PDB file of C-alpha atoms in Angstrom:
ATOM      1  CA  UNK A 291       0.083   0.025   0.037  1.00 76.00           C
ATOM      2  CA  UNK A 292       1.279   3.427  -0.963  1.00 83.00           C
ATOM      3  CA  UNK A 293       0.351   6.990  -0.530  1.00 82.00           C
ATOM      4  CA  UNK A 294      -1.844   6.984  -3.915  1.00 85.00           C
ATOM      5  CA  UNK A 295      -3.605   3.776  -2.805  1.00 88.00           C
ATOM      6  CA  UNK A 296      -4.599   5.327   0.383  1.00 87.00           C
ATOM      7  CA  UNK A 297      -5.811   8.555  -1.185  1.00 88.00           C
ATOM      8  CA  UNK A 298      -7.836   6.867  -3.806  1.00 93.00           C
ATOM      9  CA  UNK A 299      -9.403   4.327  -1.118  1.00 93.00           C
ATOM     10  CA  UNK A 300     -10.172   7.494   0.970  1.00 92.00           C
ATOM     11  CA  UNK A 301     -11.727   9.214  -2.019  1.00 94.00           C
ATOM     12  CA  UNK A 302     -13.811   6.153  -2.838  1.00 95.00           C
ATOM     13  CA  UNK A 303     -15.145   5.964   0.772  1.00 95.00           C
ATOM     14  CA  UNK A 304     -16.074   9.639   0.771  1.00 94.00           C
ATOM     15  CA  UNK A 305     -17.980   9.186  -2.449  1.00 96.00           C
ATOM     16  CA  UNK A 306     -19.776   6.152  -1.175  1.00 95.00           C
ATOM     17  CA  UNK A 307     -20.767   7.966   2.160  1.00 95.00           C
ATOM     18  CA  UNK A 308     -21.809  10.951   0.093  1.00 94.00           C
ATOM     19  CA  UNK A 309     -23.997   8.794  -2.113  1.00 95.00           C
ATOM     20  CA  UNK A 310     -25.567   7.056   0.892  1.00 94.00           C
ATOM     21  CA  UNK A 311     -26.312  10.362   2.809  1.00 92.00           C
ATOM     22  CA  UNK A 312     -27.955  11.629  -0.467  1.00 92.00           C
ATOM     23  CA  UNK A 313     -30.159   8.746  -1.121  1.00 92.00           C
ATOM     24  CA  UNK A 314     -30.946   8.566   2.624  1.00 91.00           C
ATOM     25  CA  UNK A 315     -32.033  12.186   2.679  1.00 86.00           C
ATOM     26  CA  UNK A 316     -34.270  11.607  -0.283  1.00 88.00           C
ATOM     27  CA  UNK A 317     -35.940   8.800   1.475  1.00 90.00           C
ATOM     28  CA  UNK A 318     -36.193  10.895   4.806  1.00 86.00           C
ATOM     29  CA  UNK A 319     -34.119   8.254   6.678  1.00 87.00           C
ATOM     30  CA  UNK A 320     -31.792  10.154   9.046  1.00 83.00           C
ATOM     31  CA  UNK A 321     -30.136   7.225  10.977  1.00 89.00           C
ATOM     32  CA  UNK A 322     -28.512   5.654   7.989  1.00 91.00           C
ATOM     33  CA  UNK A 323     -26.317   8.597   7.047  1.00 91.00           C
ATOM     34  CA  UNK A 324     -25.182   8.730  10.743  1.00 92.00           C
ATOM     35  CA  UNK A 325     -24.244   5.066  10.614  1.00 94.00           C
ATOM     36  CA  UNK A 326     -22.440   5.759   7.269  1.00 94.00           C
ATOM     37  CA  UNK A 327     -20.407   8.522   8.477  1.00 94.00           C
ATOM     38  CA  UNK A 328     -19.215   6.589  11.551  1.00 96.00           C
ATOM     39  CA  UNK A 329     -18.447   3.540   9.340  1.00 96.00           C
ATOM     40  CA  UNK A 330     -16.701   5.670   6.837  1.00 95.00           C
ATOM     41  CA  UNK A 331     -14.706   7.381   9.365  1.00 95.00           C
ATOM     42  CA  UNK A 332     -13.640   3.957  11.027  1.00 96.00           C
ATOM     43  CA  UNK A 333     -12.850   2.511   7.802  1.00 96.00           C
ATOM     44  CA  UNK A 334     -10.679   5.442   6.840  1.00 93.00           C
ATOM     45  CA  UNK A 335      -8.887   5.453  10.171  1.00 92.00           C
ATOM     46  CA  UNK A 336      -8.172   1.686   9.664  1.00 94.00           C
ATOM     47  CA  UNK A 337      -6.754   2.243   6.273  1.00 92.00           C
ATOM     48  CA  UNK A 338      -4.433   5.050   7.635  1.00 88.00           C
ATOM     49  CA  UNK A 339      -3.137   2.936  10.555  1.00 89.00           C
ATOM     50  CA  UNK A 340      -2.630   0.004   8.171  1.00 89.00           C
ATOM     51  CA  UNK A 341      -0.561   2.311   5.803  1.00 86.00           C
ATOM     52  CA  UNK A 342       1.519   3.738   8.730  1.00 85.00           C
ATOM     53  CA  UNK A 343       2.340   0.235   9.913  1.00 86.00           C
ATOM     54  CA  UNK A 344       3.659  -0.471   6.460  1.00 85.00           C
ATOM     55  CA  UNK A 345       5.689   2.612   6.680  1.00 82.00           C
ATOM     56  CA  UNK A 346       3.897   5.015   4.342  1.00 81.00           C
ATOM     57  CA  UNK A 347       4.322   8.675   5.151  1.00 75.00           C
ATOM     58  CA  UNK A 348       0.935  10.340   4.766  1.00 75.00           C
ATOM     59  CA  UNK A 349       1.850  13.673   5.871  1.00 74.00           C
ATOM     60  CA  UNK A 350       4.857  15.670   6.558  1.00 75.00           C
ATOM     61  CA  UNK A 351       5.654  18.960   8.348  1.00 83.00           C
ATOM     62  CA  UNK A 352       4.894  21.075   5.263  1.00 85.00           C
ATOM     63  CA  UNK A 353       1.553  19.416   4.757  1.00 82.00           C
ATOM     64  CA  UNK A 354       0.777  19.980   8.269  1.00 85.00           C
ATOM     65  CA  UNK A 355       1.691  23.528   8.312  1.00 88.00           C
ATOM     66  CA  UNK A 356      -0.423  24.041   5.019  1.00 92.00           C
ATOM     67  CA  UNK A 357      -3.486  22.406   6.593  1.00 88.00           C
ATOM     68  CA  UNK A 358      -3.127  24.537   9.872  1.00 89.00           C
ATOM     69  CA  UNK A 359      -2.826  27.740   7.941  1.00 92.00           C
ATOM     70  CA  UNK A 360      -5.760  27.076   5.561  1.00 94.00           C
ATOM     71  CA  UNK A 361      -7.998  25.964   8.492  1.00 92.00           C
ATOM     72  CA  UNK A 362      -6.952  29.151  10.463  1.00 91.00           C
ATOM     73  CA  UNK A 363      -7.962  31.501   7.415  1.00 94.00           C
ATOM     74  CA  UNK A 364     -11.148  29.560   6.889  1.00 94.00           C
ATOM     75  CA  UNK A 365     -12.013  29.925  10.409  1.00 93.00           C
ATOM     76  CA  UNK A 366     -11.358  33.676  10.516  1.00 93.00           C
ATOM     77  CA  UNK A 367     -13.107  34.337   7.361  1.00 95.00           C
ATOM     78  CA  UNK A 368     -16.188  32.261   8.287  1.00 94.00           C
ATOM     79  CA  UNK A 369     -16.333  34.209  11.611  1.00 94.00           C
ATOM     80  CA  UNK A 370     -16.062  37.665   9.883  1.00 94.00           C
ATOM     81  CA  UNK A 371     -18.672  36.652   7.520  1.00 95.00           C
ATOM     82  CA  UNK A 372     -20.921  35.384  10.192  1.00 94.00           C
ATOM     83  CA  UNK A 373     -20.725  38.787  12.139  1.00 94.00           C
ATOM     84  CA  UNK A 374     -21.104  40.842   8.904  1.00 95.00           C
ATOM     85  CA  UNK A 375     -24.126  38.908   7.867  1.00 93.00           C
ATOM     86  CA  UNK A 376     -25.463  38.844  11.455  1.00 93.00           C
ATOM     87  CA  UNK A 377     -25.174  42.673  11.889  1.00 94.00           C
ATOM     88  CA  UNK A 378     -26.942  43.196   8.461  1.00 93.00           C
ATOM     89  CA  UNK A 379     -29.811  40.843   9.369  1.00 92.00           C
ATOM     90  CA  UNK A 380     -30.003  42.379  12.884  1.00 91.00           C
ATOM     91  CA  UNK A 381     -30.204  45.871  11.284  1.00 92.00           C
ATOM     92  CA  UNK A 382     -33.199  44.696   9.364  1.00 91.00           C
ATOM     93  CA  UNK A 383     -34.759  43.151  12.260  1.00 89.00           C
ATOM     94  CA  UNK A 384     -34.385  39.524  11.246  1.00 87.00           C
ATOM     95  CA  UNK A 385     -34.198  36.955  14.070  1.00 87.00           C
ATOM     96  CA  UNK A 386     -31.595  35.139  12.130  1.00 92.00           C
ATOM     97  CA  UNK A 387     -29.238  37.784  12.671  1.00 91.00           C
ATOM     98  CA  UNK A 388     -29.139  37.240  16.383  1.00 91.00           C
ATOM     99  CA  UNK A 389     -28.514  33.691  15.743  1.00 92.00           C
ATOM    100  CA  UNK A 390     -25.503  34.216  13.486  1.00 93.00           C
ATOM    101  CA  UNK A 391     -24.019  36.746  15.951  1.00 93.00           C
ATOM    102  CA  UNK A 392     -24.436  34.094  18.736  1.00 94.00           C
ATOM    103  CA  UNK A 393     -22.781  31.509  16.603  1.00 94.00           C
ATOM    104  CA  UNK A 394     -19.938  33.827  15.942  1.00 94.00           C
ATOM    105  CA  UNK A 395     -19.446  34.621  19.574  1.00 95.00           C
ATOM    106  CA  UNK A 396     -19.431  30.881  20.456  1.00 94.00           C
ATOM    107  CA  UNK A 397     -16.915  30.132  17.705  1.00 94.00           C
ATOM    108  CA  UNK A 398     -14.607  32.726  19.154  1.00 93.00           C
ATOM    109  CA  UNK A 399     -15.072  31.451  22.724  1.00 95.00           C
ATOM    110  CA  UNK A 400     -14.300  27.794  21.593  1.00 93.00           C
ATOM    111  CA  UNK A 401     -11.220  29.045  19.653  1.00 91.00           C
ATOM    112  CA  UNK A 402      -9.869  30.968  22.737  1.00 92.00           C
ATOM    113  CA  UNK A 403     -10.287  27.830  24.999  1.00 93.00           C
ATOM    114  CA  UNK A 404      -8.509  25.627  22.399  1.00 90.00           C
ATOM    115  CA  UNK A 405      -5.798  28.302  21.892  1.00 88.00           C
ATOM    116  CA  UNK A 406      -5.124  28.570  25.682  1.00 90.00           C
ATOM    117  CA  UNK A 407      -5.307  24.920  26.078  1.00 91.00           C
ATOM    118  CA  UNK A 408      -2.712  24.061  23.364  1.00 86.00           C
ATOM    119  CA  UNK A 409      -0.556  27.117  24.190  1.00 87.00           C
ATOM    120  CA  UNK A 410      -0.108  25.730  27.807  1.00 88.00           C
ATOM    121  CA  UNK A 411       0.271  22.064  26.686  1.00 87.00           C
ATOM    122  CA  UNK A 412       2.786  23.126  23.843  1.00 84.00           C
ATOM    123  CA  UNK A 413       4.791  25.604  25.925  1.00 78.00           C
ATOM    124  CA  UNK A 414       3.239  28.916  25.093  1.00 65.00           C
ATOM    125  CA  UNK A 415       1.392  31.467  27.039  1.00 62.00           C
TER     126      UNK A 415
END
């Protein structure tokens, strides 16, 4: 098993889970997607562990840095978008505006909690 095989298997599992979710929603069955997601994640975890035991390097420091930077930027942009849309809807007296602002606040609070935890765990603040 090499890195290419692992990627193809993960893509196949993701596609199968996506099809199952789509078909289940059309049939208004909401337990099947949950089971499919859990099974897909477990299978992907099993494949990743098997590949690591065989010595396949799936991620290096550069890929981890790219993923961290991308997720940080996505988080910031989504939070800013939620605040902007929340205030725009709040100005027009739409109740959804309050919900978006509460979600943005919760996201920032959770971010700060995790930031503080990892900073103390990894020798930061």
